Every structure is written in structure tokens, then in C-alpha cells.
Coordinates of C-alpha atoms in Angstrom, one line a residue:
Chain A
X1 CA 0.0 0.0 0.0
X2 CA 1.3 3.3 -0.7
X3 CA 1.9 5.9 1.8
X4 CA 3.4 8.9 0.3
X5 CA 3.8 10.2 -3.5
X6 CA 6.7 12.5 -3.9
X7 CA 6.9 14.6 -7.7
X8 CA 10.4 15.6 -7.7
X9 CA 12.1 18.0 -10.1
X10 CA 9.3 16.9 -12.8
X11 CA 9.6 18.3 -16.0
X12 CA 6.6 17.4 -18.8
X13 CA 6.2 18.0 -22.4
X14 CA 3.6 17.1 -25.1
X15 CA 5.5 16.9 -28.5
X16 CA 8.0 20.0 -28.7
X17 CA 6.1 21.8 -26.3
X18 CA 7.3 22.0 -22.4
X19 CA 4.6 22.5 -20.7
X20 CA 6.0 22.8 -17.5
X21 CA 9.5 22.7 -15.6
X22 CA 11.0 21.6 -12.4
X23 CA 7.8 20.7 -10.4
X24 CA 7.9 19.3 -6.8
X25 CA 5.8 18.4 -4.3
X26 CA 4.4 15.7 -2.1
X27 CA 1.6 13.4 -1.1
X28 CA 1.2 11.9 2.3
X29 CA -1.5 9.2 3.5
X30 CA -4.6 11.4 4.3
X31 CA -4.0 14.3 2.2
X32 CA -5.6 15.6 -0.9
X33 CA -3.6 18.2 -3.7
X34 CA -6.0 20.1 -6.2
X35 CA -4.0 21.0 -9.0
X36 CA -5.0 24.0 -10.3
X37 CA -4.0 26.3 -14.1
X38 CA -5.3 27.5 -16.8
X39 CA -6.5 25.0 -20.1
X40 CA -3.7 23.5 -21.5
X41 CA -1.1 24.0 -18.6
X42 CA -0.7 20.3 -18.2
X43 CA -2.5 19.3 -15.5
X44 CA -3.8 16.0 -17.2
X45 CA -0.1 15.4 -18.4
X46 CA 0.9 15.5 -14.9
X47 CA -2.1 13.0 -13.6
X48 CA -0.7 10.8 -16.4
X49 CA 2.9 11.0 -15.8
X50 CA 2.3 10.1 -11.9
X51 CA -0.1 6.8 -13.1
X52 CA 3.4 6.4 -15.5
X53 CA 1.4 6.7 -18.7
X54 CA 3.8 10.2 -19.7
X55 CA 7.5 9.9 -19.7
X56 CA 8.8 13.0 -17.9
X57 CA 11.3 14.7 -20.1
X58 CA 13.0 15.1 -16.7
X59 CA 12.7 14.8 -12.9
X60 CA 10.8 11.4 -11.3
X61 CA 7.5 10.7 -9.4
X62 CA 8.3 8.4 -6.4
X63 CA 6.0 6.0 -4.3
X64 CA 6.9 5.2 -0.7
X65 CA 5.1 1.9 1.4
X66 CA 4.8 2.0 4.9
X67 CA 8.0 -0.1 5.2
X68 CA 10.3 2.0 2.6
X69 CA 10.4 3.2 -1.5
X70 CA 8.5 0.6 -3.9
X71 CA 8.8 0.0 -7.6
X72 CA 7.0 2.5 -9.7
X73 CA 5.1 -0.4 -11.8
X74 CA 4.5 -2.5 -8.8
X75 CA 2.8 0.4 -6.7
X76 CA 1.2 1.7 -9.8
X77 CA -0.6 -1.5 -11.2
X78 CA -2.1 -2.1 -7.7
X79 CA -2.1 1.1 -6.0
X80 CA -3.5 3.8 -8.1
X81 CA -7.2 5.0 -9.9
X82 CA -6.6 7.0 -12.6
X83 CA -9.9 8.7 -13.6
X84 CA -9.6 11.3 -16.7
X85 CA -12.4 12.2 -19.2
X86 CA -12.1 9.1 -21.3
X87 CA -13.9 6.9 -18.9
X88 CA -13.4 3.4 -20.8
X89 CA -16.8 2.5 -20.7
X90 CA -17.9 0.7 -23.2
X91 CA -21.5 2.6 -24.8
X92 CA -22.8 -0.8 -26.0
X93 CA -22.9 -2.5 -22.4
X94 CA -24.9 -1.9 -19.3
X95 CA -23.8 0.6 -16.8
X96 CA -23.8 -2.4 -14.4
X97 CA -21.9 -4.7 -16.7
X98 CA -20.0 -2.1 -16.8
X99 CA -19.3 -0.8 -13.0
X100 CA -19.0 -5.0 -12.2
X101 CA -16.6 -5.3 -14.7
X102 CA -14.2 -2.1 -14.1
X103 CA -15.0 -2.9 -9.8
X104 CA -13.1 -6.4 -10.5
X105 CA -10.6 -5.3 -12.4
X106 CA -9.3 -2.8 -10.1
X107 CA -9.5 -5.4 -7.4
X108 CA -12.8 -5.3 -5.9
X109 CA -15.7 -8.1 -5.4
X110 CA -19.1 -8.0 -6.6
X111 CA -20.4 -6.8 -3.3
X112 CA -18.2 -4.0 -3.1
X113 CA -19.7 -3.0 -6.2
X114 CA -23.0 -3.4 -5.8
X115 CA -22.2 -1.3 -1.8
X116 CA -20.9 1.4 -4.6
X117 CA -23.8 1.5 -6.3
X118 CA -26.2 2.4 -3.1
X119 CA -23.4 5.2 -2.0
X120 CA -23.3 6.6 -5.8
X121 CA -27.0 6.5 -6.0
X122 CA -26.9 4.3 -9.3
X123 CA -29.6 2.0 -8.9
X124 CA -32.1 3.4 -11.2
X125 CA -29.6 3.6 -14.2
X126 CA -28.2 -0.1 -13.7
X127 CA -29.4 -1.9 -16.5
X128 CA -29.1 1.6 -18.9
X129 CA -26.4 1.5 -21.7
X130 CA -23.8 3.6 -21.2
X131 CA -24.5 5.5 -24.6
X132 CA -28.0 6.3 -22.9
X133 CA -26.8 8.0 -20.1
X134 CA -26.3 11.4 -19.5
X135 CA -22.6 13.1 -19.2
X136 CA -23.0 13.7 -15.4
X137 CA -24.8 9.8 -14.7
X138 CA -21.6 8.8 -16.7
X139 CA -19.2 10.6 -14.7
X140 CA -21.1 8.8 -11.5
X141 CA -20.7 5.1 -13.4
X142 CA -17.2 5.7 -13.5
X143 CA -16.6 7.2 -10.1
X144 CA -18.2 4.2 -8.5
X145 CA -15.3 2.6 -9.2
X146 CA -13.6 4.6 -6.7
X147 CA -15.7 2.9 -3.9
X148 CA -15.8 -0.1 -5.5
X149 CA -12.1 -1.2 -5.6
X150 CA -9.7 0.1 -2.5
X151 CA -7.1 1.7 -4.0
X152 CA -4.9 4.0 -1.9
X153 CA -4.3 6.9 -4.5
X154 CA -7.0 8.5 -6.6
X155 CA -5.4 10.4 -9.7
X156 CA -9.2 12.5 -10.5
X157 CA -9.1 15.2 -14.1
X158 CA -12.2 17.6 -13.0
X159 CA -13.8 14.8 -10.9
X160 CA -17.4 17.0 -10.5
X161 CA -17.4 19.0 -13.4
X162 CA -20.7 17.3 -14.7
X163 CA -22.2 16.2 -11.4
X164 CA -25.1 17.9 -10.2
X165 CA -25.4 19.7 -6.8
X166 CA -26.7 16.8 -4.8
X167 CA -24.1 14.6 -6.4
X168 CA -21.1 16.9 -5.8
X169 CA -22.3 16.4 -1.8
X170 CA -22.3 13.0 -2.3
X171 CA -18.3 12.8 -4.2
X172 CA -17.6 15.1 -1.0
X173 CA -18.2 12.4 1.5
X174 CA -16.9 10.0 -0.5
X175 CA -13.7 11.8 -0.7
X176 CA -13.5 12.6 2.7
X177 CA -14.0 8.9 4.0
X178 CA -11.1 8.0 1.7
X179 CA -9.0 10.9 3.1
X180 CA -9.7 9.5 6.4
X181 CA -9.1 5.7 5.7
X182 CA -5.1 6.8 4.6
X183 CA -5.8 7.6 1.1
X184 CA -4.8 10.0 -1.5
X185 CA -6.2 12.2 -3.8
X186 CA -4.5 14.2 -6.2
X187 CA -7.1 16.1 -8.7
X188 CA -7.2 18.5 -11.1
X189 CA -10.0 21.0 -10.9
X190 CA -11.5 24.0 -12.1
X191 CA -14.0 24.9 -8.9
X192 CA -12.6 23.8 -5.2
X193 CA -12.3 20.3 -3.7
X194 CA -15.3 19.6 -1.7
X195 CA -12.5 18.2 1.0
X196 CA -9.4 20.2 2.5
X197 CA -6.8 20.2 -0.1
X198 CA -3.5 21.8 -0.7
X199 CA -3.1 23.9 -4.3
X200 CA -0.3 23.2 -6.6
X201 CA -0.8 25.9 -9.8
X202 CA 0.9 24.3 -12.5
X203 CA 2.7 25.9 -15.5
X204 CA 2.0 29.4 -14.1
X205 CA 4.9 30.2 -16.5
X206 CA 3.0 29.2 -19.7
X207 CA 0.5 31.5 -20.9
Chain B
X1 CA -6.8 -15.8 -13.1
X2 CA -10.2 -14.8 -12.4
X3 CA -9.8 -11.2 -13.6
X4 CA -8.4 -12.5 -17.1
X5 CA -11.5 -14.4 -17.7
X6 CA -13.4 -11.8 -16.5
X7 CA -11.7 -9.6 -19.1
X8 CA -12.2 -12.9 -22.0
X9 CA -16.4 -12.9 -21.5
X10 CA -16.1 -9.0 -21.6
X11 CA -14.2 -9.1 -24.8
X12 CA -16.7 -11.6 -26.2
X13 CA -19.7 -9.7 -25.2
X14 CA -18.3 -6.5 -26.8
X15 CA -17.1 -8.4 -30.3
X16 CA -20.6 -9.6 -30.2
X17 CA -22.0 -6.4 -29.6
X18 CA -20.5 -4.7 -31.6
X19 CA -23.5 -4.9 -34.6
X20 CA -22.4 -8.8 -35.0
X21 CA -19.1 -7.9 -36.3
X22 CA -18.0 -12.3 -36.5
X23 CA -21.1 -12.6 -38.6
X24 CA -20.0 -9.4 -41.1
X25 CA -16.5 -10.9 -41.0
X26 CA -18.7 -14.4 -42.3
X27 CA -20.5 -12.4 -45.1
X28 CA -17.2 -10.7 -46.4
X29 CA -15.5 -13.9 -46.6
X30 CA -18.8 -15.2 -48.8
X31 CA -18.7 -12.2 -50.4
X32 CA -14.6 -13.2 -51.7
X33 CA -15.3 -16.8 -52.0
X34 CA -18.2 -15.9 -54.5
X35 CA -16.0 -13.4 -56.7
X36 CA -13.7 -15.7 -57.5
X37 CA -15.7 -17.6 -60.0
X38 CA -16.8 -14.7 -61.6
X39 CA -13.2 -13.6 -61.8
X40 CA -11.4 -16.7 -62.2
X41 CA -14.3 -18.7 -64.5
X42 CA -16.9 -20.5 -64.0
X43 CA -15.2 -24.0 -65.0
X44 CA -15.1 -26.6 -62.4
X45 CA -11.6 -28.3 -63.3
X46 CA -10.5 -24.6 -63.0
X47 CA -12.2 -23.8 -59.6
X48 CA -11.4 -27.1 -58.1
X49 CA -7.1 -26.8 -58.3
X50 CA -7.5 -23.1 -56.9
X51 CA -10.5 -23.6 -54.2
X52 CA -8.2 -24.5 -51.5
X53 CA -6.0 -21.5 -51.9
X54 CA -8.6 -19.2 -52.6
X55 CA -10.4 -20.4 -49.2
X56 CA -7.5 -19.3 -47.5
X57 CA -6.9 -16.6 -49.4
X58 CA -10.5 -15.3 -48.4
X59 CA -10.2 -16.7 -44.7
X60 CA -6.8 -14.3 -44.1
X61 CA -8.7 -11.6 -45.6
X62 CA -12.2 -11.8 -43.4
X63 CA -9.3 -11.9 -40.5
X64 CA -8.1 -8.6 -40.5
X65 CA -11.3 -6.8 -40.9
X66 CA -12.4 -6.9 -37.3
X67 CA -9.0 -6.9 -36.2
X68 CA -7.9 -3.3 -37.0
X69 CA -10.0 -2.2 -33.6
X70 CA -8.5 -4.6 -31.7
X71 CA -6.4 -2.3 -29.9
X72 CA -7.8 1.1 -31.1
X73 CA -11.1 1.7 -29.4
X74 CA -9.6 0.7 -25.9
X75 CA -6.7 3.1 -26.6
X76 CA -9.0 5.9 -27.5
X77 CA -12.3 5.5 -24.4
X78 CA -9.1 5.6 -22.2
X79 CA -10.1 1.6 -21.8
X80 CA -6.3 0.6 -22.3
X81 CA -5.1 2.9 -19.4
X82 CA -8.1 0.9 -17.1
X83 CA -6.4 -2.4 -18.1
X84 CA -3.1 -1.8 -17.8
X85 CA -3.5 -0.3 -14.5
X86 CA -4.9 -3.9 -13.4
X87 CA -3.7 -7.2 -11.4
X88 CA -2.5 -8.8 -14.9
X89 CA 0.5 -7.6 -16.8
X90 CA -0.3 -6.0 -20.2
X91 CA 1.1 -9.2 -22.0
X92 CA -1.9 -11.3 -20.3
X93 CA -4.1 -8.8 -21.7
X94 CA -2.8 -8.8 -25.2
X95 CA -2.9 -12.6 -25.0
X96 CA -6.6 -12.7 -23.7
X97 CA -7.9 -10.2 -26.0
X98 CA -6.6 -11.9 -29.0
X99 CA -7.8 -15.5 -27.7
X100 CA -11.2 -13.7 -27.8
X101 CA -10.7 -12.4 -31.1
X102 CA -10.1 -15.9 -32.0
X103 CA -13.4 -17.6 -30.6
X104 CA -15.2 -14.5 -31.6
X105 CA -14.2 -14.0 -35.7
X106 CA -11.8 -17.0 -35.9
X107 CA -14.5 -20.4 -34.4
X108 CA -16.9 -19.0 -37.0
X109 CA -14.7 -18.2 -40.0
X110 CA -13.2 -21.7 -39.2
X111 CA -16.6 -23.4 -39.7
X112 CA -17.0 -21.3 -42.9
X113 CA -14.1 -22.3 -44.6
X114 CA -14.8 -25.8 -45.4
X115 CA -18.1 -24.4 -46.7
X116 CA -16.5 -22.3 -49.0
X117 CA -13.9 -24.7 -50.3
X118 CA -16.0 -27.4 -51.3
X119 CA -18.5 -24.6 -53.0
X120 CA -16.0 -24.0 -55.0
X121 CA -15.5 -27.7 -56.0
X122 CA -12.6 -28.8 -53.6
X123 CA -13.9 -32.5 -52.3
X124 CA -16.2 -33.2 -50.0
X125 CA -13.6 -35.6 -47.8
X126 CA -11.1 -32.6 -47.2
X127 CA -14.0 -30.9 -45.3
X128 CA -12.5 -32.0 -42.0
X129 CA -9.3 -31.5 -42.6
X130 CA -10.0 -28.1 -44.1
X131 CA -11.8 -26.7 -41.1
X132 CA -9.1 -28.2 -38.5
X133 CA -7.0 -26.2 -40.4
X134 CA -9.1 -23.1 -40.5
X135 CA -9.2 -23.6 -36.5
X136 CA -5.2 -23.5 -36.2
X137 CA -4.2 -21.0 -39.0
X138 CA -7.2 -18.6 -37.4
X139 CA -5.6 -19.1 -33.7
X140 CA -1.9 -17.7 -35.5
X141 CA -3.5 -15.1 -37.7
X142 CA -5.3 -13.3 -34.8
X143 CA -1.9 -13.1 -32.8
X144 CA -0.5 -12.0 -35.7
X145 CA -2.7 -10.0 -35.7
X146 CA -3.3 -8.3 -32.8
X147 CA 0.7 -7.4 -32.7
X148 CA 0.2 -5.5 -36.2
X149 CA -3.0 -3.8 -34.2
X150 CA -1.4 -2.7 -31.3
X151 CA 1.6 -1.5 -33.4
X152 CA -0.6 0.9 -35.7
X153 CA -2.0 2.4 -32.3
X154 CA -2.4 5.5 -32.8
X155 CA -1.5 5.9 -36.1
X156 CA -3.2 7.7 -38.5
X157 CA -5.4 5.3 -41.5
X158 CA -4.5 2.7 -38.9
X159 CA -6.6 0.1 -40.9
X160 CA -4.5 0.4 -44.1
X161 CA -1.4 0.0 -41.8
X162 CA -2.5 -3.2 -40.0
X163 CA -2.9 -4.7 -43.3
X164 CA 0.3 -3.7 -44.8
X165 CA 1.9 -4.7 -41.5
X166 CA 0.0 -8.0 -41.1
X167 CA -0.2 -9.5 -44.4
X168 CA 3.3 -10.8 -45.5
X169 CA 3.1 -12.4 -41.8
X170 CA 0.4 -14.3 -43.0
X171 CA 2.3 -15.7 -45.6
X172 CA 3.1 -19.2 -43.8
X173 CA 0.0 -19.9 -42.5
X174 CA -1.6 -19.4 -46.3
X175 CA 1.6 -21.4 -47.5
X176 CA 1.2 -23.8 -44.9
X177 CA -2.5 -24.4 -44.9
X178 CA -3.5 -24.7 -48.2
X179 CA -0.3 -26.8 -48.7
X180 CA -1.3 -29.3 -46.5
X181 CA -4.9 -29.3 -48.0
X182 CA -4.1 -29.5 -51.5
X183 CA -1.4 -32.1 -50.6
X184 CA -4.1 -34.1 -48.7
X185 CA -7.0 -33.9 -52.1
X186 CA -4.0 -35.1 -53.8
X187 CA -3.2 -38.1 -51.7
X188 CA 0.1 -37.4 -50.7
X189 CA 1.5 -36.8 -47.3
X190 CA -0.3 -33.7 -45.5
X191 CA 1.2 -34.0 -42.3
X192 CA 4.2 -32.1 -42.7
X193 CA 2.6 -28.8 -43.5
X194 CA 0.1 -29.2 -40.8
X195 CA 2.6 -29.9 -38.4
X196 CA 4.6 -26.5 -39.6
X197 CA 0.9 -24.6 -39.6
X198 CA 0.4 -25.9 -36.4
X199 CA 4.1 -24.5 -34.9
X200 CA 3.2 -21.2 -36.5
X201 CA 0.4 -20.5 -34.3
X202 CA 1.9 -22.2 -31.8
X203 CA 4.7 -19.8 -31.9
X204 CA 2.6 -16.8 -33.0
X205 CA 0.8 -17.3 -29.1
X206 CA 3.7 -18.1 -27.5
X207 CA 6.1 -14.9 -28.5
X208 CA 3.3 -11.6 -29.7
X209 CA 2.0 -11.3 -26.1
X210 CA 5.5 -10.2 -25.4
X211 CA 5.5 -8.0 -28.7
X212 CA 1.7 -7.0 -28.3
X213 CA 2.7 -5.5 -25.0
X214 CA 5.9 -3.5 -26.0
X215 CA 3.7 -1.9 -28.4
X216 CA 1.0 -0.7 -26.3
X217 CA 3.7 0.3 -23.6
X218 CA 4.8 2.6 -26.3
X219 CA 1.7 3.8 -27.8
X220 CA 0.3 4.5 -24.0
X221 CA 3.3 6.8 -23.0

């Protein structure tokens, strides 16, 4: 289980373009970092290069257990929900083949999905397809997944942007009960966390 | 364990799904087998000493059609990222998504193919010998495959790449299969060429996993 993400010196680029340089901070068990910048400033590069899917064009991310450093793949592939605004669900299946599927994969049981479908409120929209449902009952399909599968660090891009008032309540508590189980959450957001986080801006150099 | 056959019925369900792509992938390779005559002739002595290559001509074709998405829509709905962020290492994935590929397009093509090749006046008795064939080459031409899908991620006209990629790999199998047919109507010894058709495949599931997941590596950072 991970304890502590530490970004050191990371530097990030999308084809010829830096996007930005020499960025540090770090993550310990119970805290959450909103990452905040304009469009375009890399925020989702970042998510991406800490769940290893970027290579930084310089600098490292770094995941620490409770008993010392671990391998970046090995924490990753176990340790780590990456959440972005392609979802991979699948518009041809049912939102609960779906959840089930995504729930297991992650390393969760069938009753820990079907206890993430009563805290997301999903039940109505079960046996939907995904190509029926709207952006924000997507958004809640995916972040079931969350609940569904313990994972100790939650990588979120704009995590409530389509979620209704009620709903964005909801994510809250569900944030804050991870928070408060050990976990992290490191998100990238327009509007505030609906939990106590620390800002990073990112690429304030870059207009 | 469990998660990978998870991930197999999910990969069937969607190949299913997605607007009965095996059965297409069956009407295109009816659609081949039935130009032929009308390109190559109607004769029958004519048909007969090509049908076994043509099948197998046909069969590597109706292969790559649903193949070029293999890879493609999971790397685009952000699906690859899910998988590869799972309890199996991106190799297992690669293999099980291709197995499914295989009982999805390759069981029914396989039952087609001794159809086709004794429409188009190959002999009844090298039916069975025809589809076992069908079964193996299929099982090599969808890992094949899938490594020429998962190398065109990304690319642009991706489809026309897979193919270019793709089909001078399928050269043994074709060599091999309709060898070991035509060697078979003829009444000599077959069991060479199955036995290298067989070590194709064999080899094909053996070593892409390892390729198929390289690739995606790639394409995903």
C-alpha cells in the first residue's frame, strides 16, 4: 500500500512543447492536492505522468510503502485509480456490466460493487447502456469505481465537473471517507475540492 | 486468473456487440469466395485446383477486418489505461484479447471455410481436414494480428497499416494451410505442412504477447 507520492524535479512536455518545468511536491496518506492552471497547462499530463502513462522529459515521481520506497510499476498496477475524461466504458454494455466489470478489475468483489452502487446512488440507471446515459450519470458510473475497488491513491481530471449539486455532496463524502481511511487524492479542478486540499498551480509560467 | 477471464467474456460480449461484427466478418469472406468464380471462370476443373487456396486466401482476408480495432477503441475511451492499471501484466491482456478475437471472428470463419472450399469444388472428404486447419491458421492469424494492431495504435489510417503490416506475416499460415490441403486432395502426405501450420500458431501465441505488450507500452506513454 502506498503511503506517500513524492513529484520531484518533474519536468513534462507534449511533442516540442514544455509544458512545464522543475515541479515538486508531495503526497502523504490522508492528504488531498487540487491542482490548479489555466486550459492547456498540463495538469492532465501530470495526472498521467504520476499513473506512468507520460514519460517526464526530466525529474521522477516516487512512491513510498509504509515499510520503505516501492517500484513504480508495482505500486502503480495495484495502488493507483486514474480517472480522466475518457472513462473506458464501453456505450454498447450496461452501466452495471459495466461498473462490475471495471470494480473487479481494479480489485474489488461483486459486493463491493453493488455497496458502490447504493453510495453513488446508481440503482435506477443499472441496467441503462452507457450510450443512454447522460454526461454527469456517466461521470457517476465511472466514479463508483472509486468505492468499488480500495485503492490508496485516486489520480481525478475535473472529478465534479458534470455532477449535479446533490451529487457533488455526495463525491464530498466519499472523498472525505477515503482521506480519512489513509488515502490520497491528487485532482485537477477547475472549482474547489469539496474536501481540505492543498493547491499546486501548475505551469504558471506558460500563458 | 479470475480477472483475465473476467476480461475474455467481456471481450466476447463486446465483439458480439459490436453490430455482430464475426457474422459481417462471415458475409465478407462469402462475399470473396463468390467473386472468385466470376473472376477466375466458372469452370469446375478450373475452380477445383485453386479452391483450396482461394479459401485461404479469403479466410486471411475476413481476419483482418475486425481486427484493425482490436487495440484502437480501448486506446481511444481511455479503456487501455483501465487495463493496464490492473492485477494482470499487459502481456496477459494482449494474449486474452486476442484468444477472444479468436473464438469471436476466428471459431466461425473456421466453420465457414470448409463451406467455402468445397462450393467451390474442392472434395467433400477434405471438409474435415479443411476446417481443422481453418481452426489452427485462425488461432496464429489473430496473434498475428493483434501485434500489427497494437503497433498501428495511434497511427493515422491505422486500418490500411494493420494490413500492410499484417499480411506478409500471414504468408506461412496461407503457405502452410492450403499446402497441407491440396497435398491431402492429392493423396500425398499432408502431415508435414500441418505440423509447420500448427508451430506457427503455436509460436505466433507463444512470443506476440510479449511484442503486443511493447507496443502498447509505447503507444500509451
Amino acid at each position: 500500500m502506498i503511503a506517500r507520492v513524492s513529484v520531484e524535479n518533474l519536468s513534462v512536455g507534449r511533442g516540442e512543447r514544455v509544458l512545464f518545468q522543475g515541479l515538486s511536491f508531495a503526497l502523504a496518506a490522508g492528504e488531498a492536492v487540487a491542482l490548479i492552471g489555466a486550459n492547456g497547462a498540463g495538469k492532465t499530463s501530470l495526472l498521467r505522468a504520476v499513473a506512468g502513462f507520460v514519460r517526464p522529459l526530466a525529474g521522477q515521481v516516487r512512491f513510498e510503502g509504509a515499510d520503505g520506497e516501492r517500484e513504480p510499476d508495482e505500486a502503480r498496477a495495484q495502488g493507483l485509480h486514474l480517472l480522466g475524461h475518457h472513462d473506458g466504458l464501453k456505450p454498447g454494455r450496461t452501466a452495471w456490466e459495466e461498473l462490475r466489470f471495471q470494480s473487479l478489475w481494479a480489485g474489488g468483489t461483486e459486493q463491493s460493487a453493488r455497496a458502490a452502487v447504493e453510495k453513488m446512488q446508481l440503482k435506477p440507471l443499472l441496467d441503462l447502456e452507457i450510450r443512454k446515459l447522460s454526461a454527469g450519470q456517466r461521470r457517476r458510473v465511472s466514479l463508483a469505481r472509486l468505492a468499488a475497488a480500495p485503492r490508496p491513491l485516486w489520480l481525478l481530471d475535473e472529478p465534479l465537473a458534470p455532477l449535479d449539486a446533490e451529487r457533488r455532496v455526495r463525491m464530498g463524502e466519499l472523498m472525505a471517507a477515503h482521506l480519512t481511511g489513509g488515502g490520497m487524492i491528487l485532482a485537477a479542478v477547475h472549482d474547489p475540492l469539496p474536501v481540505p486540499a492543498r493547491a499546486v498551480e501548475i505551469g504558471a509560467a506558460v500563458a | 486468473m479470475k480477472s483475465l477471464w473476467t476480461l475474455y467474456r467481456r471481450e466476447l460480449d463486446l465483439a458480439w456487440g459490436r453490430g455482430g461484427g464475426p457474422l459481417l466478418a462471415c458475409a465478407f469472406y462469402a462475399c470473396v469466395a463468390t467473386l472468385l468464380p466470376l473472376a477466375a471462370g466458372p469452370s469446375p476443373e478450373r475452380l477445383a485446383a485453386v479452391a483450396p487456396g482461394s479459401a485461404w486466401l479469403a479466410l486471411a482476408l475476413a481476419s483482418l477486418l475486425s481486427l484493425e480495432r482490436l487495440f484502437e477503441r480501448d486506446y481511444e475511451d481511455g479503456a487501455l489505461d483501465l487495463l493496464t492499471l490492473g492485477p494482470a501484466a499487459i502481456e496477459a491482456v494482449a494474449f486474452v484479447k486476442c484468444l477472444a478475437q479468436w473464438t469471436a471472428n476466428g471459431l466461425p470463419l473456421a466453420v465457414f471455410a470448409p463451406l467455402a472450399a468445397v462450393a467451390l469444388g474442392a472434395p467433400v472428404e477434405v471438409a474435415p481436414l479443411t476446417l481443422a486447419c481453418a481452426l489452427i491458421g485462425g488461432l496464429g492469424f489473430a496473434f498475428v494480428g493483434g501485434t500489427g494492431a497494437a503497433l498501428a495504435l495511434g497511427a493515422r489510417r491505422g486500418g490500411v497499416l494493420v494490413a500492410v503490416v499484417v499480411l506478409p506475416l500471414f504468408a506461412p499460415p496461407v503457405i502452410f494451410g492450403a499446402g497441407t490441403i491440396e497435398a491431402f486432395a492429392a493423396g500425398l502426405n499432408w502431415t508435414p505442412g500441418f505440423a509447420f501450420l500448427t508451430a506457427y500458431s503455436l509460436a505466433a501465441v507463444a512470443l506476440t504477447p510479449l511484442a503486443m505488450g511493447a507496443a502498447v507500452r509505447n503507444a500509451l506513454s
